[in-house]
Amino acid sequence: MDTLKLCCPEGTWGPDCAPCPGSADQPCNGRGKCNGAGTRAGTGTCDCHPSYGGPLCSDCAVGYYEEAKNESHLVCSECHRSCSKCLGPGEDQCALCKKGWMLHDMKCIDIDECGTIDRCKSNQYCLNTEGSYECRDCDKSCIGCMGAGSARCKKCNAGFYRDGAKCLDVDECDSEIPKCKGLREECVNTEGSYSCVCEKGYSKVAGSCKADHKDDSEKGLFDDITDDEVVVLQQMFFGVVICALATLAAKGDMVFTAIFIGAVAAMAGYWFSEKSDRVLDGFMKGR
């Protein structure tokens, strides 16, 4: 007959419900959790709370020191960030250093990893950080560099030239010989290079710049009207206004009579102007 497998009592673990480290009442000295406690699984080891360590969580973890301790209590506080073991919180109370630091007179001194060997790729530079280092890309203007920026280049990249300590961009478009050979193309300088783009109102089609076709539905009512047609419309407008004023003046209204006379005088001045002569001359020639 199969035996029904039930959960283990709290403070025990595993297939045989073995007792957790420490005691059943206070596993892991109350400073951690027994892995698999109350089940028939787990490892039975102590998973200590932060700042505690050791098989029974009875010690301080790496990077912590004993601030206070008696038979039942242990208070662990954090060491200085450079210490892995210490006697107190100060930077001069280190007993062992973390990786990337070197112990000197109870202090952990940062090791400059960049000052020893070349740790980065050919177009990168080494940046020292606290306890470590980083590899960062050189500036776009550089071929090899000793630090950040265009002033730390070993050599200038293609499309750049040396000006004192810096590598500056070459303006390829500022040349007597045009860089862009295509019709309706213009040169646009970019960092380290240039590009050929179509002039305004043109777009690249199959490698050539073609005029953009405006959608007729977007045209306004007078988009295609000529200057001469504008003049004719002006004349028609003035004609309608004068006819209306003449009708009112014929009824004996003195105000509209005065306006009518003024409008006729204005039209006469317009007709005898140089612009009117040009329009009439064009009309007589059949334009």
Tab-separated table of C-alpha atoms in Angstrom, residues 26 31 46 57 59 73 110 126-127 133 135 144 146 152 160 174 184-185 191 196 201 210 212 214 223 241 286:
chain	number	residue	atom	x	y	z
A	26	GLN	CA	14.687	29.211	15.805
A	31	ARG	CA	18.766	35.464	11.022
A	46	CYS	CA	20.428	28.493	5.743
A	57	CYS	CA	23.892	32.850	9.994
A	59	ASP	CA	28.517	35.650	11.541
A	73	HIS	CA	21.904	39.080	19.503
A	110	ASP	CA	41.884	52.016	-5.891
A	126	CYS	CA	40.300	52.720	-20.917
A	127	LEU	CA	38.506	54.723	-18.214
A	133	TYR	CA	37.512	50.126	-15.296
A	135	CYS	CA	36.269	50.483	-22.190
A	144	GLY	CA	42.892	55.195	-31.908
A	146	MET	CA	44.012	58.176	-25.399
A	152	ARG	CA	42.701	62.881	-27.651
A	160	PHE	CA	38.774	64.885	-40.627
A	174	ASP	CA	33.275	73.688	-49.750
A	184	ARG	CA	19.273	69.333	-59.442
A	185	GLU	CA	21.518	67.831	-56.753
A	191	GLU	CA	30.360	64.609	-39.878
A	196	CYS	CA	24.045	64.469	-52.275
A	201	GLY	CA	10.869	70.790	-54.907
A	210	LYS	CA	12.574	64.624	-60.495
A	212	ASP	CA	7.558	67.018	-57.334
A	214	LYS	CA	1.626	69.135	-56.874
A	223	ASP	CA	-2.922	79.626	-58.137
A	241	VAL	CA	-18.677	99.404	-58.685
A	286	GLY	CA	-3.170	89.638	-79.179
